[in-house]
Tab-separated table of C-alpha atoms and ligand atoms in Angstrom:
chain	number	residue	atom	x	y	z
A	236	UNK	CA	-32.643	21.433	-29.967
A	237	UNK	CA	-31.075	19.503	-27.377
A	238	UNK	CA	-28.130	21.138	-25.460
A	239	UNK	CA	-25.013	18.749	-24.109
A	240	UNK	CA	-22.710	20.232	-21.665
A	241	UNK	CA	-19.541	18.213	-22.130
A	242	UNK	CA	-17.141	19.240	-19.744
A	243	UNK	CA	-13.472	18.611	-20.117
A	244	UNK	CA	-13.972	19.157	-24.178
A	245	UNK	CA	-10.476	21.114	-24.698
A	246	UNK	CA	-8.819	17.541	-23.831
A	247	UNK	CA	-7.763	14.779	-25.395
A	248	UNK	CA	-10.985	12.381	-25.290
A	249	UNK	CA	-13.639	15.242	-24.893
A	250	UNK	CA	-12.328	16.978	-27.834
A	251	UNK	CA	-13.106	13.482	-29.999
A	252	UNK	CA	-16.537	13.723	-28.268
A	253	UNK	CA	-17.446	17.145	-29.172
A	254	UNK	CA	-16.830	16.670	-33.010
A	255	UNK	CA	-18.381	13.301	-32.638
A	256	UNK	CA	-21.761	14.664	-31.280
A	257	UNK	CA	-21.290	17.977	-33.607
A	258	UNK	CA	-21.320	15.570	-36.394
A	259	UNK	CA	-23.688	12.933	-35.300
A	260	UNK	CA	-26.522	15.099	-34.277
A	261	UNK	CA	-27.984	17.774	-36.189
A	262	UNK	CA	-30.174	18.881	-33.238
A	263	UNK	CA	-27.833	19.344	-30.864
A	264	UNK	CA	-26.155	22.186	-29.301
A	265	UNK	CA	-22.925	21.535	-27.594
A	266	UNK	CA	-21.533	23.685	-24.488
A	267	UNK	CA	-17.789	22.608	-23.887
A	268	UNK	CA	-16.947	23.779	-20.200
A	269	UNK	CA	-12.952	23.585	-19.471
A	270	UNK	CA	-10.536	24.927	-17.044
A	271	UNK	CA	-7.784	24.898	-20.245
A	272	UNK	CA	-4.995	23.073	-17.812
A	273	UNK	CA	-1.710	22.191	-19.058
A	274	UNK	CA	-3.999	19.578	-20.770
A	275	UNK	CA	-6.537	21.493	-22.180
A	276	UNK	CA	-5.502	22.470	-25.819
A	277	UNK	CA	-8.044	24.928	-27.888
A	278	UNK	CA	-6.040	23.789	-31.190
A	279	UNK	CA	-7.959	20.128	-30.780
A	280	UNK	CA	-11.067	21.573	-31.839
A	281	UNK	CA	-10.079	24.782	-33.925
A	282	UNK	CA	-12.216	22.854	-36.724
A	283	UNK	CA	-15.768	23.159	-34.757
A	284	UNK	CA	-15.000	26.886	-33.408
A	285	UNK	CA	-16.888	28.385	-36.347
A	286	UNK	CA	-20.132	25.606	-35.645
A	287	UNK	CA	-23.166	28.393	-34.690
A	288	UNK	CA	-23.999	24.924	-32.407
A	289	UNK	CA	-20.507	24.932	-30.535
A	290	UNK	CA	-19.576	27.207	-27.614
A	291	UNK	CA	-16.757	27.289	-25.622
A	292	UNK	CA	-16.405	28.247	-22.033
A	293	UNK	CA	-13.549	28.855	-19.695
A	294	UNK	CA	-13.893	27.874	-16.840
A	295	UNK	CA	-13.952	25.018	-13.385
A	296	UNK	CA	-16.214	22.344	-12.627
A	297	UNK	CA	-15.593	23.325	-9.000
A	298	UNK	CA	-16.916	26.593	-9.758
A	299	UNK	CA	-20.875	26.211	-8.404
A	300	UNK	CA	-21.682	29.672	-9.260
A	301	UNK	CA	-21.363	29.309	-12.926
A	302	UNK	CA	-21.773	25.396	-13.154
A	303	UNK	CA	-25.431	26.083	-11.784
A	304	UNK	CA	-25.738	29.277	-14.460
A	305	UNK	CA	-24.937	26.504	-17.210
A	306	UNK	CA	-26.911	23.605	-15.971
A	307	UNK	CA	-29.847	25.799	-15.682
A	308	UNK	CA	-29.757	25.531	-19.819
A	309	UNK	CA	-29.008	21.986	-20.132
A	310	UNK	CA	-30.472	18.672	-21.218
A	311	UNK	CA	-27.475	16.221	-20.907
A	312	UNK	CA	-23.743	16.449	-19.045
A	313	UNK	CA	-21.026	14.422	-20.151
A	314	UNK	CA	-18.133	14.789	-17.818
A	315	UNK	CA	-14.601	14.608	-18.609
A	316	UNK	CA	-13.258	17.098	-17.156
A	317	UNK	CA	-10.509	15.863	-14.405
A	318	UNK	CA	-6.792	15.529	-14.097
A	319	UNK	CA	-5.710	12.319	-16.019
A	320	UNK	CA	-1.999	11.088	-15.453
A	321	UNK	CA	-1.240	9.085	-12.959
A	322	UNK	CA	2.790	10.065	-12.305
A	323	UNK	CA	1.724	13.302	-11.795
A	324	UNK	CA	-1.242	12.479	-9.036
A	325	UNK	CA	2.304	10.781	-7.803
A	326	UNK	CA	4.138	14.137	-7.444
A	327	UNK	CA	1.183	15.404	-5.632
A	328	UNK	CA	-2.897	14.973	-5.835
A	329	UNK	CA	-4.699	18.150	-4.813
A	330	UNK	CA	-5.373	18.949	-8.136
A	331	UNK	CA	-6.437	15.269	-8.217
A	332	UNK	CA	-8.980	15.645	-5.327
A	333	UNK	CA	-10.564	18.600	-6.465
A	334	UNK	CA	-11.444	18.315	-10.096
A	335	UNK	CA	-11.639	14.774	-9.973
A	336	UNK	CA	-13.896	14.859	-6.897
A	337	UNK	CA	-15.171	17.611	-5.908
A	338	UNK	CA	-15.606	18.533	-9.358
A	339	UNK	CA	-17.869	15.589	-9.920
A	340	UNK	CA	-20.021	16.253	-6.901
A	341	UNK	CA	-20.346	20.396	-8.158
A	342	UNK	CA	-21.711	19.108	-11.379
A	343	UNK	CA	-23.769	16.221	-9.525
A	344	UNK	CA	-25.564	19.095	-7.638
A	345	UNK	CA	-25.763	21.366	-10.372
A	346	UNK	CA	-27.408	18.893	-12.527
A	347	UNK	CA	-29.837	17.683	-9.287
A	348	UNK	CA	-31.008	21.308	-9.001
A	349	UNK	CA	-31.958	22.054	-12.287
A	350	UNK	CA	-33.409	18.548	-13.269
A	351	UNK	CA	-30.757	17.417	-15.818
A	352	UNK	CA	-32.411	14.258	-17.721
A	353	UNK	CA	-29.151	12.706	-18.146
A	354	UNK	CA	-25.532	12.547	-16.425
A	355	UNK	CA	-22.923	10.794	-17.854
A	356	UNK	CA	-19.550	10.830	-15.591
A	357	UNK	CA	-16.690	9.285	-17.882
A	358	UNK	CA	-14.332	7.083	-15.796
A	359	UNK	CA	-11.701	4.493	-15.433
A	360	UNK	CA	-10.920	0.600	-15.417
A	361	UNK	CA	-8.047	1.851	-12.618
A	362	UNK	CA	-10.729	2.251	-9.939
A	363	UNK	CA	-10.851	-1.818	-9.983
A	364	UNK	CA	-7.233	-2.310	-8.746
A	365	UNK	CA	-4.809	-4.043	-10.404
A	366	UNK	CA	-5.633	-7.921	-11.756
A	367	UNK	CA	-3.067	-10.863	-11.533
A	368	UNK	CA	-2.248	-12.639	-14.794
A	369	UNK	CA	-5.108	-14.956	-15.661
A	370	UNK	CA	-7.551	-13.717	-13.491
A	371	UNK	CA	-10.551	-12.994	-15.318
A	372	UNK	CA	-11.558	-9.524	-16.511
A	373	UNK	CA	-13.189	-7.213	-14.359
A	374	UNK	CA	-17.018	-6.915	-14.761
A	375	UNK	CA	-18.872	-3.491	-12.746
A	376	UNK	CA	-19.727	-5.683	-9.968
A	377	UNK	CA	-16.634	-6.561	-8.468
A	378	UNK	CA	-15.534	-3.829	-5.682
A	379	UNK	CA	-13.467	-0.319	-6.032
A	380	UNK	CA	-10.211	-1.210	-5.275
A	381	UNK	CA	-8.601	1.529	-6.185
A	382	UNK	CA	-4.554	2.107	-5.584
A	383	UNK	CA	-3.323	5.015	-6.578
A	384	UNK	CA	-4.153	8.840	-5.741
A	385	UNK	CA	-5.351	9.493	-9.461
A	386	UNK	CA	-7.712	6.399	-9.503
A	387	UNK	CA	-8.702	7.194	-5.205
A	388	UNK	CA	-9.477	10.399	-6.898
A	389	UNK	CA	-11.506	8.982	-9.977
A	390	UNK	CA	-13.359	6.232	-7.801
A	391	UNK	CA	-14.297	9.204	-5.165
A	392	UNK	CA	-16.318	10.653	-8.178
A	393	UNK	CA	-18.074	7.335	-8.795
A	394	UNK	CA	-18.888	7.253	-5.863
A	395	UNK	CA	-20.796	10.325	-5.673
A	396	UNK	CA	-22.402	9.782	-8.931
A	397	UNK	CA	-23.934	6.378	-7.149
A	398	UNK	CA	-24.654	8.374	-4.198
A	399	UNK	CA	-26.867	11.123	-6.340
A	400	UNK	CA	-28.176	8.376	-8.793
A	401	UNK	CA	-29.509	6.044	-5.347
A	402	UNK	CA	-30.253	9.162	-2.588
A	403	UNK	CA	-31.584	11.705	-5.041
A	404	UNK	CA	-32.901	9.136	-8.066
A	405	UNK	CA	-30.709	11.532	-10.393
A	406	UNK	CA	-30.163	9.575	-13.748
A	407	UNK	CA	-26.896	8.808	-13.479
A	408	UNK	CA	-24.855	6.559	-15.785
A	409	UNK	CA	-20.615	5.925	-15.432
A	410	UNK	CA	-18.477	4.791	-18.187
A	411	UNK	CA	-15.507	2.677	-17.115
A	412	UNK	CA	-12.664	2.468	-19.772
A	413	UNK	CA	-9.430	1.516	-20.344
A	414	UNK	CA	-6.264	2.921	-22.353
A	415	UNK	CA	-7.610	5.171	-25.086
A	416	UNK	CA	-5.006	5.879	-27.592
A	417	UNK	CA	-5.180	8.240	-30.660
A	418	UNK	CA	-4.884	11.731	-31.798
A	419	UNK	CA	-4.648	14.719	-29.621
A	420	UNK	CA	-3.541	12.818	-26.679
A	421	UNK	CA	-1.129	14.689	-25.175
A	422	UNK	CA	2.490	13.503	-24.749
A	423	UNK	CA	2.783	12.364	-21.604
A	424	UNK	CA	1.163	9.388	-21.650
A	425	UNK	CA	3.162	6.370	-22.937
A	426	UNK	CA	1.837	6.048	-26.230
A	427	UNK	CA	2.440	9.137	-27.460
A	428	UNK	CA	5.353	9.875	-25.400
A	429	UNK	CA	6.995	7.311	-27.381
A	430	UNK	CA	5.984	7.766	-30.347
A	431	UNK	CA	7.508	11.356	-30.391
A	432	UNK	CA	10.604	10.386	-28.667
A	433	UNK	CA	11.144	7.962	-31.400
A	434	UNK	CA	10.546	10.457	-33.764
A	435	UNK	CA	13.537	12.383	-32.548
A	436	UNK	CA	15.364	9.744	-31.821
A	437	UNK	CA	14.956	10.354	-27.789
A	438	UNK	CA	14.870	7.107	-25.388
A	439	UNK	CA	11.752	5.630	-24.487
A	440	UNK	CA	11.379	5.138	-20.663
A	441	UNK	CA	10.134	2.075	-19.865
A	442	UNK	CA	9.436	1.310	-16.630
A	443	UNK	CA	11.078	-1.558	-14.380
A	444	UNK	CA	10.443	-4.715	-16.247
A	445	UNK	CA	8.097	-3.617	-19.210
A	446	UNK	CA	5.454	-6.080	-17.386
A	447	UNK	CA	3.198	-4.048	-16.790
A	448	UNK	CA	-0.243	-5.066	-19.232
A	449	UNK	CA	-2.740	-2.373	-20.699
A	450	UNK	CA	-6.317	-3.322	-22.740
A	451	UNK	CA	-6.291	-0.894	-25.637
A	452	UNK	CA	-8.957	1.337	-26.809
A	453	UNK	CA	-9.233	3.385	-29.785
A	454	UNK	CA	-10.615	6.969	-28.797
A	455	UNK	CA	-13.370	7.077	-31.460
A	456	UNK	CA	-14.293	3.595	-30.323
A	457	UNK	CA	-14.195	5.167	-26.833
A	458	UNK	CA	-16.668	8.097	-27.684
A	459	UNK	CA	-19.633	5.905	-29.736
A	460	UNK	CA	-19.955	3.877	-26.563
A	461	UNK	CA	-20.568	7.024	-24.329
A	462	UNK	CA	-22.745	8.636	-27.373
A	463	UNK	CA	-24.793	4.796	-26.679
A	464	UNK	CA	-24.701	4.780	-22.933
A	465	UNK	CA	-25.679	8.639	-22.252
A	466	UNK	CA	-28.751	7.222	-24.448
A	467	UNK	CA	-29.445	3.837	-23.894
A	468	UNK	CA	-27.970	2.958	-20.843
A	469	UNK	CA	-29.891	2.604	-17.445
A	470	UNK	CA	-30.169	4.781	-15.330
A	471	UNK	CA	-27.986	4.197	-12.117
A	472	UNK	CA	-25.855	1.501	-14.036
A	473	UNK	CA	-22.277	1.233	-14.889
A	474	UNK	CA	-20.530	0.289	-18.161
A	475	UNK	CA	-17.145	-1.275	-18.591
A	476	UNK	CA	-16.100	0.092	-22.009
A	477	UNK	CA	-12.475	-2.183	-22.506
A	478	UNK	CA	-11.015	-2.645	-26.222
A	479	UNK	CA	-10.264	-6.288	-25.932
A	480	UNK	CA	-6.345	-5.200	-26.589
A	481	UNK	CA	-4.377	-6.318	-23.953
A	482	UNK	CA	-0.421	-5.565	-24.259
A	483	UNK	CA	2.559	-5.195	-21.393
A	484	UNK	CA	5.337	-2.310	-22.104
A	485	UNK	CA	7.542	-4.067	-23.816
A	486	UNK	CA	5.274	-5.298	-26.844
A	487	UNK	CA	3.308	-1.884	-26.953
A	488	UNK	CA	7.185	-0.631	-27.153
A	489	UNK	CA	8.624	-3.074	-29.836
A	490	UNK	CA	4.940	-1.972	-31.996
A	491	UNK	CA	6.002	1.631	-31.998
A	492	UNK	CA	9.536	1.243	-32.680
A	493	UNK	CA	8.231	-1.023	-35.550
A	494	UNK	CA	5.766	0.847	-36.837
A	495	UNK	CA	8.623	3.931	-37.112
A	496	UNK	CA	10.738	1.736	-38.434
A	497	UNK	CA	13.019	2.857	-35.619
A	498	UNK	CA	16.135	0.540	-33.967
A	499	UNK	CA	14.919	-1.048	-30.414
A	500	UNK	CA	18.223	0.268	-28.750
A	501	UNK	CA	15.716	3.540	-27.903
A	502	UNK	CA	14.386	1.377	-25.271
A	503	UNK	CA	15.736	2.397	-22.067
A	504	UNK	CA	14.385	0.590	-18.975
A	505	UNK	CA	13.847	3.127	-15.834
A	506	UNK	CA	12.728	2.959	-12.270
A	507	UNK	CA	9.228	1.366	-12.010
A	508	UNK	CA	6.394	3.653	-10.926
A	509	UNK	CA	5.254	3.533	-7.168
A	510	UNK	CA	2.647	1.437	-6.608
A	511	UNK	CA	2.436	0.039	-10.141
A	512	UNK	CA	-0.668	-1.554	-11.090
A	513	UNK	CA	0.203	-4.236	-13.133
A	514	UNK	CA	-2.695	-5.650	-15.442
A	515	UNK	CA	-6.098	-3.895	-16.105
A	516	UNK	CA	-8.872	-6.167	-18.381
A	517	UNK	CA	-12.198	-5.712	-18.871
A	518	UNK	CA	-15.372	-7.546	-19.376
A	519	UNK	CA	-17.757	-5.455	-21.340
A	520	UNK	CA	-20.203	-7.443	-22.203
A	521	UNK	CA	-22.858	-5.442	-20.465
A	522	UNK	CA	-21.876	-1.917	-23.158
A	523	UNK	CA	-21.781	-5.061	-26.249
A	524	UNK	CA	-25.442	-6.303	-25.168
A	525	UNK	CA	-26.605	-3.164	-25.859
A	526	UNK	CA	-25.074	-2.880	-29.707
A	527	UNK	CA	-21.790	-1.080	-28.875
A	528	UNK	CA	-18.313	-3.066	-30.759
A	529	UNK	CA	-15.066	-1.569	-30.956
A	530	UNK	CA	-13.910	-1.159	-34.739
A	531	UNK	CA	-10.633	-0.900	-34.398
A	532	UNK	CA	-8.190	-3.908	-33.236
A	533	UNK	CA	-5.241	-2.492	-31.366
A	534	UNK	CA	-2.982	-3.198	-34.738
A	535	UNK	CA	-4.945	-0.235	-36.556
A	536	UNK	CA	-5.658	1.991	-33.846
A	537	UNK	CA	-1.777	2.037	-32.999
A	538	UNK	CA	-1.431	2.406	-36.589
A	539	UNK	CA	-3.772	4.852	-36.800
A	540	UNK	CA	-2.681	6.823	-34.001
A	541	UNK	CA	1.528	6.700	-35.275
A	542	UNK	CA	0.644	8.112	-39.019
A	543	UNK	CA	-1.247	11.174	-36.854
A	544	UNK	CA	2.222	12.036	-34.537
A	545	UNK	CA	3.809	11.650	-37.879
A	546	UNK	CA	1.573	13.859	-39.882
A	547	UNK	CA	1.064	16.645	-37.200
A	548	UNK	CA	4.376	17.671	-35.997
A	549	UNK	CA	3.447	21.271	-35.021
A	550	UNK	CA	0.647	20.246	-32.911
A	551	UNK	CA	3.214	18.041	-29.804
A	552	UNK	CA	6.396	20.266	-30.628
A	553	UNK	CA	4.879	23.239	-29.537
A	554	UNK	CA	3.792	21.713	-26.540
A	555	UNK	CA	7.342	19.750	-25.900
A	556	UNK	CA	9.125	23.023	-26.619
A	557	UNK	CA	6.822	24.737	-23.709
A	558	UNK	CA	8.687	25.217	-20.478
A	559	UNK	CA	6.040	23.760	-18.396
A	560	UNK	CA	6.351	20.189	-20.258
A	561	UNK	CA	10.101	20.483	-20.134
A	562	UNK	CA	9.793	21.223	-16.348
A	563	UNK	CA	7.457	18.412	-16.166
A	564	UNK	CA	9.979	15.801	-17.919
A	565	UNK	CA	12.769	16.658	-16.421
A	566	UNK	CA	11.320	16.397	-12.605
A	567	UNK	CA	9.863	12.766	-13.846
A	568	UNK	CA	12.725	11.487	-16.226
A	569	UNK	CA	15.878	13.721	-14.973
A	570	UNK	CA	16.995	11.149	-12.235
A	571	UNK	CA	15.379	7.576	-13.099
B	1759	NAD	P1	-6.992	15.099	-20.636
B	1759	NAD	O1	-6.045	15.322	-19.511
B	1759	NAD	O2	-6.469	15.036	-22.018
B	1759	NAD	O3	-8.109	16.232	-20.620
B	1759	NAD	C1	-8.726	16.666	-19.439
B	1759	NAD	C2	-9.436	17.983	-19.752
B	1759	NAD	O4	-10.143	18.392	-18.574
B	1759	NAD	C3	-8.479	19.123	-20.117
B	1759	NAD	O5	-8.976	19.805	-21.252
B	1759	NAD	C4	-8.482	20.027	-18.899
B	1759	NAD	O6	-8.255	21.380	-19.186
B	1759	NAD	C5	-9.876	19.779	-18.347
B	1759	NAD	N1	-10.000	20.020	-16.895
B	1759	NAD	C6	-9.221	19.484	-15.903
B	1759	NAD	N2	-9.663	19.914	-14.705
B	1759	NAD	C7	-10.731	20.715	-14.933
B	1759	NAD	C8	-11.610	21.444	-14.094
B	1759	NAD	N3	-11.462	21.459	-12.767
B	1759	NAD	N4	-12.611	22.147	-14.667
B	1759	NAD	C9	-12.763	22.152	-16.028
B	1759	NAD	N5	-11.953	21.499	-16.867
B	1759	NAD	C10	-10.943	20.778	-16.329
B	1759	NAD	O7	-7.778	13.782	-20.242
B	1759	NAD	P2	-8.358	12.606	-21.162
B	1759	NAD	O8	-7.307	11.585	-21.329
B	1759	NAD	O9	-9.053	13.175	-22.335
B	1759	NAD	O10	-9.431	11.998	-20.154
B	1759	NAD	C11	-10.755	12.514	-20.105
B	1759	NAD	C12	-11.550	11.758	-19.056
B	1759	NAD	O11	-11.571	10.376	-19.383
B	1759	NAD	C13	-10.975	11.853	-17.649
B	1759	NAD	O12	-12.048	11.951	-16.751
B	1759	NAD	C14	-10.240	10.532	-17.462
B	1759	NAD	O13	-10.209	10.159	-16.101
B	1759	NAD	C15	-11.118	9.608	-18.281
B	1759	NAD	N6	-10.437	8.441	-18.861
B	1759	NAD	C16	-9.289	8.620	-19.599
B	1759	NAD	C17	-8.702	7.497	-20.203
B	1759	NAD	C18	-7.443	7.637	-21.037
B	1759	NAD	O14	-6.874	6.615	-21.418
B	1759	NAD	N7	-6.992	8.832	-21.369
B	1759	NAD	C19	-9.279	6.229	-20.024
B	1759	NAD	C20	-10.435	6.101	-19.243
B	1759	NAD	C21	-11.011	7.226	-18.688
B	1760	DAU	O1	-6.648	2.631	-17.968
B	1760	DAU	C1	-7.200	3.906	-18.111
B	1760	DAU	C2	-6.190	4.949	-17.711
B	1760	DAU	O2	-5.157	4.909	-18.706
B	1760	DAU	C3	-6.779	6.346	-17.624
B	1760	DAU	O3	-7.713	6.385	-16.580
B	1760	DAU	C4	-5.684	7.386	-17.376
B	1760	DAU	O4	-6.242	8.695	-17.427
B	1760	DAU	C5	-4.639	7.264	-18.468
B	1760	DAU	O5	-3.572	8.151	-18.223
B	1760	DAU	C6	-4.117	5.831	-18.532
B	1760	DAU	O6	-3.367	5.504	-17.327
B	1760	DAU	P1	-2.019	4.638	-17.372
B	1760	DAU	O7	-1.246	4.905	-16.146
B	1760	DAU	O8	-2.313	3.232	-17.712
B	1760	DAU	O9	-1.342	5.325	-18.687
B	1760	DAU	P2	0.160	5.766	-18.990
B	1760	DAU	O10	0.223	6.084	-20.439
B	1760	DAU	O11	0.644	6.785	-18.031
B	1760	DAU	O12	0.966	4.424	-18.720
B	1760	DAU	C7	0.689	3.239	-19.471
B	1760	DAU	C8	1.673	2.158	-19.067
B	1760	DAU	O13	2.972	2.534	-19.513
B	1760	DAU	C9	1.794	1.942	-17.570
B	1760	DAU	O14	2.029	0.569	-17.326
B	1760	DAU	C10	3.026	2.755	-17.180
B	1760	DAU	C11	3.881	2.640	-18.430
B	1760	DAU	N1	4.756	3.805	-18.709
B	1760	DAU	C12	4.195	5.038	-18.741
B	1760	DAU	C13	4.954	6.143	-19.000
B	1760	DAU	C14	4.339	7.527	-19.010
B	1760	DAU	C15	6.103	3.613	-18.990
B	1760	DAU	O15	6.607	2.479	-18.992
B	1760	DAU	N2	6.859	4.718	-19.252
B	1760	DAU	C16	6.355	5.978	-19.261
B	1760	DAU	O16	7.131	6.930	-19.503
């Protein structure tokens, strides 16, 4: 038996990943580590809580006392764990700088120290910057540009990983992707923000123009290229992981509303978002060459991901009923 510590598993992505290696692999064990933030959501996995190869624990990747107690029984780590929404690294990023970076570099040691065979730190296309449009995508050569304090936060943990992977010859891999969209995700990132508020009828806040352009990945898409990279890529190496979807607001808007079969009026344009980055695109040829292809165009996994919202209405309206979300939306939405 071969045991994965995935951190971050309570969340939106991880929790895909956990039933994903639950169900690929017979022979291994999977240890889900997670802080349970407002993000973290035990419901997205009550269907593997029985698995005798599933265990959960609570608790933070900043926390070197029991991150070293865990590592000391592990073969593989798959991070995910971090904070993940950019307007709120906006509101503040401390929370940003230490799970997203300090984190990283507790698990980095942790995994150095007890001779981990394989590290896998998930991150983001937003550590490249923002692109012009037509400039070609981004392959993992070009430099970190990164502009805002969730993706300063993200590329700081990149950088570490390169730091253990070259100084300490730790094998180290990074994922790089780009929009995941599906089920579980919770609803306060665009997609299904507005798929709920359109639901009930609610405006959807687009903001400034509705310019802004997104690739498009579909979260089980997202998951078999990390399954492939924690065990086929090279060591030290990056991996852009990019759905070849790329949308601005306004069509990814117009989709939803269609897909609903809801009026268009809903849209409401809002003040833009400081510091705005205005088109991620990848190039991941380097994940394709070695046999990864997304399977779902952005079409289906929009699709896809609408019929879920539409199907699981207790899962989001327990957490938009929950005083911290309606704290949250009102301090981001009350005065734009
Ligand atoms: P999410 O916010 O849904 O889940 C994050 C999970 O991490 C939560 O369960 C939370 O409780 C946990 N967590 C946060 N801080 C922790 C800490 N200090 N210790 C332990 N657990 C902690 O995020 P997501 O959208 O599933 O993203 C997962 C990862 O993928 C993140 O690293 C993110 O940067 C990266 N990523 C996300 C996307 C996307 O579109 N969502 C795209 C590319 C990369
Ligand atoms: O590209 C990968 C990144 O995608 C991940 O690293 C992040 O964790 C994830 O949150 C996501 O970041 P974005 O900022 O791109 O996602 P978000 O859903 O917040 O915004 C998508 C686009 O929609 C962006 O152009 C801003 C716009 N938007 C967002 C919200 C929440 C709106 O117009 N209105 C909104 O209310």
């Amino acid at each position: 038996m071969k045991t994965i510590l995935v951190t971050g598993g309570a969340g939106f992505i991880g929790s895909h990943f956990v039933r994903h290696i639950l169900k690929s692999y017979e022979d291994y064990r999977v240890v889900n580590l997670d802080k349970l933030t407002y993000a973290g959501n035990p419901e997205n996995l009550r269907d593997v809580e029985g698995d005798p190869r599933y265990a959960f624990v609570q608790g933070d990747i900043c926390n070197s006392e029991l991150v070293n107690h865990l590592a000391q029984r592990t073969d593989m780590v798959v991070n995910f764990a971090a904070e993940s929404h950019v307007d709120r690294s906006i509101m503040g990023a401390e929370a940003f700088m230490h799970s997203n970076a300090l984190g990283v570099y507790t698990l980095l040691d942790a995994a150095r120290r007890h001779g981990v065979e394989r590290f896998l730190q998930v991150s983001t296309d937003e550590v490249y910057g923002s692109l012009e449009e037509g400039e070609a995508p981004w392959t993992e050569e070009v430099c970190l540009d990164p502009r805002n304090p969730y993706s300063v936060a993200k590329a700081s943990g990149d950088m570490m990983a390169r730091a253990f992977a070259v100084t300490y010859g730790l094998p180290v891999v990074v994922t790089r992707a780009s929009n995941n969209i599906g089920s579980f995700q919770y609803p306060e990132k665009r997609v299904p923000l507005f798929i709920t508020n359109a639901i009930d009828d609610l405006p959807l806040p687009v903001y400034g123009q509705g310019g802004a352009v997104r690739d498009h990945l579909y979260v089980t898409d997202h998951c078999e290229a990390i399954d492939l990279v924690l065990h086929r890529g090279a060591a030290g190496e990056v991996y852009n992981v990019g759905g070849e979807n790329e949308a601005n607001g306004v069509e990814v808007t117009r989709k939803i509303l269609n897909l609903l079969e809801k009026p268009e009026d809903l849209i409401q344009y809002v003040k833009d978002r400081l510091g705005h980055d205005m088109r991620y695109s990848l190039d991941s040829s380097k994940v394709k060459a070695l046999g990864w292809t997304p399977k779902h165009d952005f079409e289906n996994a929009l699709r896809l991901t609408v019929e879920w919202y539409a199907a699981n209405e207790a899962w989001w309206r327990k957490i938009k009923k929950s005083s911290g979300y309606r704290m949250y939306y009102q301090k981001q939405y009350g005065g734009r």
